[in-house]
Tab-separated table of C-alpha atoms in Angstrom:
chain	number	residue	atom	x	y	z
A	284	MET	CA	113.281	90.629	67.969
A	285	ARG	CA	110.979	89.327	65.236
A	286	GLN	CA	107.666	90.976	64.417
A	287	ALA	CA	104.512	89.429	65.723
A	288	SER	CA	100.847	89.988	65.097
A	289	GLY	CA	98.245	90.336	67.889
A	290	SER	CA	97.211	86.702	67.675
A	291	GLU	CA	100.621	85.164	67.029
A	292	ALA	CA	102.071	83.242	69.976
A	293	ILE	CA	105.365	84.652	71.195
A	294	ASP	CA	107.507	84.142	74.281
A	295	PHE	CA	108.723	87.073	76.356
A	296	PRO	CA	110.819	85.270	79.010
A	297	ALA	CA	112.485	88.463	80.180
A	298	LEU	CA	109.163	90.261	80.669
A	299	LEU	CA	106.938	87.725	82.279
A	300	GLU	CA	107.404	85.553	85.330
A	301	ARG	CA	106.813	81.974	84.207
A	302	PRO	CA	105.558	78.988	86.189
A	303	ALA	CA	107.523	75.703	86.055
A	304	LYS	CA	105.729	74.766	82.829
A	305	LEU	CA	106.484	77.142	79.940
A	306	ARG	CA	103.510	79.381	79.274
A	307	ARG	CA	102.713	80.640	75.785
A	308	VAL	CA	101.234	84.079	75.444
A	309	THR	CA	100.351	86.306	72.572
A	310	ALA	CA	102.101	89.628	71.995
A	311	ALA	CA	98.956	91.465	73.072
A	312	ASP	CA	98.824	89.397	76.267
A	313	ALA	CA	102.438	90.234	77.138
A	314	ILE	CA	101.976	93.978	76.495
A	315	PHE	CA	98.690	93.990	78.469
A	316	GLU	CA	100.183	92.251	81.481
A	317	ARG	CA	103.232	94.561	81.556
A	318	LEU	CA	101.221	97.779	81.208
A	319	HIS	CA	98.561	96.518	83.665
A	320	ALA	CA	101.213	95.806	86.287
A	321	ASP	CA	102.932	99.162	85.700
A	322	ILE	CA	99.680	101.098	85.986
A	323	VAL	CA	98.386	99.314	89.075
A	324	SER	CA	101.763	99.680	90.843
A	325	LEU	CA	101.808	103.386	89.862
A	326	ARG	CA	105.096	102.965	88.029
A	327	MET	CA	102.941	104.541	85.344
A	328	PRO	CA	101.037	107.218	87.291
A	329	PRO	CA	97.659	108.713	86.333
A	330	GLY	CA	97.874	111.200	83.447
A	331	ILE	CA	101.024	109.804	81.842
A	332	ALA	CA	100.793	109.440	78.049
A	333	LEU	CA	101.238	106.028	76.410
A	334	GLN	CA	102.741	106.067	72.928
A	335	GLU	CA	101.825	103.134	70.680
A	336	LYS	CA	104.990	103.548	68.628
A	337	ARG	CA	107.313	103.456	71.606
A	338	ILE	CA	105.565	100.481	73.164
A	339	ALA	CA	105.690	98.604	69.827
A	340	GLU	CA	109.386	99.322	69.539
A	341	GLU	CA	110.057	98.134	73.089
A	342	PHE	CA	108.365	94.823	72.539
A	343	GLY	CA	109.536	94.415	68.960
A	344	VAL	CA	106.050	94.113	67.555
A	345	SER	CA	103.756	95.895	65.177
A	346	ARG	CA	101.168	98.402	66.480
A	347	THR	CA	98.324	95.930	66.132
A	348	PRO	CA	98.922	93.976	69.397
A	349	VAL	CA	99.646	97.271	71.185
A	350	ARG	CA	96.265	98.613	70.189
A	351	GLU	CA	94.610	95.343	71.309
A	352	ALA	CA	96.293	95.597	74.726
A	353	LEU	CA	95.315	99.255	75.120
A	354	LEU	CA	91.699	98.467	74.270
A	355	ARG	CA	91.617	95.805	77.033
A	356	LEU	CA	93.068	98.282	79.510
A	357	ALA	CA	90.464	100.872	78.477
A	358	GLU	CA	87.735	98.347	79.103
A	359	GLY	CA	89.140	97.803	82.615
A	360	GLY	CA	89.173	101.586	83.294
A	361	LEU	CA	92.934	101.836	83.438
A	362	VAL	CA	93.574	103.969	80.354
A	363	GLU	CA	91.555	106.535	78.374
A	364	ILE	CA	91.853	106.526	74.581
A	365	TYR	CA	91.227	109.786	72.755
A	366	PRO	CA	90.907	109.421	68.988
A	367	GLN	CA	93.281	111.580	67.004
A	368	SER	CA	94.854	112.603	70.279
A	369	GLY	CA	96.402	109.708	72.115
A	370	THR	CA	96.157	107.412	75.148
A	371	VAL	CA	96.738	108.345	78.816
A	372	VAL	CA	96.669	106.411	82.060
A	373	SER	CA	93.355	107.112	83.654
A	374	ARG	CA	92.902	108.819	86.990
A	375	ILE	CA	91.594	106.761	89.886
A	376	PRO	CA	87.757	107.138	90.058
A	377	ILE	CA	86.693	107.908	93.589
A	378	SER	CA	83.190	106.731	92.831
A	379	ALA	CA	84.401	103.169	92.034
A	380	ILE	CA	86.072	102.656	95.433
A	381	PRO	CA	82.957	102.238	97.700
A	382	GLU	CA	81.335	99.796	95.287
A	383	ALA	CA	84.500	97.720	95.068
A	384	VAL	CA	84.753	97.685	98.834
A	385	VAL	CA	81.182	96.404	99.042
A	386	VAL	CA	81.976	93.575	96.704
A	387	ARG	CA	85.143	92.694	98.565
A	388	LYS	CA	83.294	92.702	101.879
A	389	ALA	CA	80.596	90.386	100.478
A	390	LEU	CA	82.949	87.906	98.951
A	391	GLU	CA	85.834	87.930	101.458
A	392	GLY	CA	83.438	88.207	104.425
A	393	THR	CA	81.814	84.939	103.307
A	394	THR	CA	85.000	83.127	102.368
A	395	ILE	CA	86.755	83.906	105.617
A	396	GLU	CA	83.937	82.221	107.545
A	397	SER	CA	84.618	79.090	105.524
A	398	ALA	CA	88.404	79.503	106.099
A	399	ALA	CA	87.786	79.752	109.856
A	400	ARG	CA	85.836	76.535	109.781
A	401	MET	CA	88.232	74.570	107.606
A	402	ALA	CA	91.697	75.930	108.632
A	403	LYS	CA	94.309	73.331	109.560
A	404	PRO	CA	97.628	73.907	111.322
A	405	HIS	CA	99.533	74.060	108.030
A	406	HIS	CA	97.131	76.757	106.827
A	407	ILE	CA	97.867	78.863	109.884
A	408	ALA	CA	101.560	78.310	109.366
A	409	ARG	CA	101.174	79.677	105.845
A	410	LEU	CA	99.472	82.833	107.151
A	411	ASP	CA	102.169	83.190	109.816
A	412	ALA	CA	104.896	83.063	107.194
A	413	ILE	CA	103.252	85.774	105.180
A	414	ILE	CA	102.769	88.028	108.199
A	415	SER	CA	106.421	87.503	109.215
A	416	ARG	CA	107.534	88.610	105.761
A	417	GLN	CA	105.243	91.642	105.951
A	418	LYS	CA	106.766	92.684	109.297
A	419	ALA	CA	110.232	92.517	107.809
A	420	LEU	CA	109.227	94.378	104.672
A	421	ALA	CA	107.448	97.083	106.710
A	422	ALA	CA	110.644	97.617	108.670
A	423	LEU	CA	112.550	97.986	105.402
A	424	GLY	CA	109.948	100.332	103.947
A	425	ASP	CA	109.648	98.013	100.903
A	426	VAL	CA	106.195	99.094	99.733
A	427	SER	CA	106.059	97.045	96.514
A	428	SER	CA	107.043	93.719	98.153
A	429	PHE	CA	104.758	94.450	101.115
A	430	HIS	CA	101.819	94.912	98.767
A	431	GLU	CA	102.612	91.587	97.052
A	432	GLU	CA	102.553	89.849	100.491
A	433	ASP	CA	99.285	91.591	101.254
A	434	GLU	CA	97.847	90.070	98.098
A	435	ALA	CA	99.250	86.684	99.084
A	436	PHE	CA	97.582	86.909	102.466
A	437	HIS	CA	94.120	87.530	101.075
A	438	GLU	CA	94.518	84.889	98.338
A	439	ALA	CA	95.690	82.361	100.883
A	440	ILE	CA	92.524	82.822	102.955
A	441	ILE	CA	90.356	82.338	99.877
A	442	GLN	CA	92.286	79.166	99.013
A	443	ILE	CA	91.908	77.879	102.547
A	444	ALA	CA	88.181	78.411	102.177
A	445	GLY	CA	88.251	76.239	99.010
A	446	TYR	CA	87.074	78.930	96.593
A	447	PRO	CA	90.115	79.874	94.501
A	448	GLY	CA	87.995	81.177	91.629
A	449	ILE	CA	86.802	84.031	93.836
A	450	TRP	CA	90.300	85.490	93.835
A	451	THR	CA	90.181	85.693	90.048
A	452	ILE	CA	86.926	87.713	90.331
A	453	LEU	CA	88.309	89.958	93.031
A	454	LYS	CA	91.467	90.859	91.137
A	455	THR	CA	89.317	92.512	88.490
A	456	VAL	CA	86.928	94.144	90.986
A	457	LYS	CA	89.609	95.701	93.193
A	458	VAL	CA	91.934	97.066	90.551
A	459	GLN	CA	91.181	100.703	91.420
A	460	ILE	CA	91.528	100.010	95.127
A	461	ASP	CA	94.900	98.496	94.462
A	462	ARG	CA	96.060	101.644	92.673
A	463	ALA	CA	94.930	103.820	95.614
A	464	ARG	CA	96.425	101.486	98.175
A	465	ARG	CA	99.846	101.852	96.601
A	466	LEU	CA	99.665	105.446	97.800
A	467	THR	CA	98.233	104.727	101.244
A	468	LEU	CA	101.082	102.442	102.282
A	469	PRO	CA	103.869	105.020	102.187
A	470	ALA	CA	101.869	108.268	102.424
A	471	LEU	CA	99.571	107.345	105.315
A	472	GLY	CA	101.766	104.780	107.051
A	473	ARG	CA	99.275	101.959	106.383
A	474	MET	CA	101.913	99.270	106.578
A	475	ASP	CA	102.139	99.642	110.317
A	476	ASN	CA	98.372	99.227	110.594
A	477	VAL	CA	97.972	96.398	108.111
A	478	VAL	CA	100.226	93.976	110.082
A	479	PRO	CA	98.162	94.030	113.287
A	480	GLU	CA	94.965	93.866	111.291
A	481	HIS	CA	96.240	90.775	109.514
A	482	CYS	CA	97.279	89.309	112.888
A	483	ALA	CA	93.722	89.763	114.204
A	484	ILE	CA	92.380	88.032	111.113
A	485	ARG	CA	94.863	85.237	111.523
A	486	ASP	CA	94.079	84.759	115.210
A	487	ALA	CA	90.341	84.512	114.572
A	488	ILE	CA	90.857	81.905	111.840
A	489	ALA	CA	93.202	79.911	114.096
A	490	ALA	CA	90.519	79.994	116.825
A	491	HIS	CA	87.878	78.869	114.296
A	492	ASP	CA	85.803	81.815	115.339
A	493	GLU	CA	83.822	82.577	112.213
A	494	ASN	CA	82.119	85.728	113.564
A	495	ALA	CA	85.360	87.263	114.844
A	496	ALA	CA	87.121	86.403	111.583
A	497	ARG	CA	84.407	88.078	109.512
A	498	ASN	CA	84.387	91.197	111.726
A	499	ALA	CA	88.152	91.480	111.581
A	500	MET	CA	88.118	91.198	107.821
A	501	LEU	CA	85.335	93.802	107.394
A	502	HIS	CA	87.189	96.216	109.670
A	503	HIS	CA	90.363	95.700	107.587
A	504	LEU	CA	88.647	96.253	104.303
A	505	SER	CA	86.753	99.348	105.473
A	506	ALA	CA	89.954	101.292	106.100
A	507	VAL	CA	90.484	102.046	102.387
A	508	ILE	CA	87.530	104.489	102.125
A	509	PRO	CA	88.688	107.172	104.571
A	510	ASP	CA	92.253	106.644	103.342
A	511	VAL	CA	91.257	107.467	99.779
A	512	ALA	CA	89.384	110.602	100.930
A	513	GLU	CA	92.543	111.898	102.543
A	514	LEU	CA	94.743	110.921	99.569
A	515	ARG	CA	92.539	112.867	97.222
A	516	THR	CA	93.526	116.083	98.933
A	517	ARG	CA	97.229	115.119	98.768
A	518	TYR	CA	97.210	113.882	95.190
A	519	PRO	CA	94.420	115.750	93.425
A	520	ASP	CA	95.809	114.968	89.950
A	521	TYR	CA	95.640	111.223	90.633
A	522	PHE	CA	91.896	111.020	91.365
A	523	CYS	CA	88.702	111.995	89.661
């Protein structure tokens, strides 16, 4: 594969999922997106070392775009860069979880009220389809795909409310929550609890009951805090 600088546009069709229209990304973008996904999904767990040389060789690029991607990850709190030493995947900061939950409650609590007011039958059908897939994935124990459908459920509600930009904000805010939740699903059996919680949210939206929808969402989002407290005792090396 040809060399590429950090700003040079390059296609990585095998690495990135593309929409119907071909998307152009820089080498640094492609590296960032791959590493970001691997860290959040815990395919790269906290404490693992990231070697610039190895990453550069894998992507067929110089070290410049690798360094750019790593700096962006550091800004987002996903890696720690130690000069003259190296880069490691950061541990999950316990202190960041409550604040992220507060932000999610504020934004999603408001948007779900709008969704309850505006929901049409085809919107409810969309939520039903997601929940059906989650039930099937929970039965299979497919944690990764279940998490993706969980994301789709929350994004769908925000889209029903008519505020798609809020999801872009939330994806940044909740990144540490997402890392922790990858552990809660298999370790604490959260998949079996998430489905009925989503059903309660769906039912309140379908009934156009704004208050019930908000309460159901707040209850759902609150579960992550006690979950993380228990996980910290099980995986002490993953949290700080």
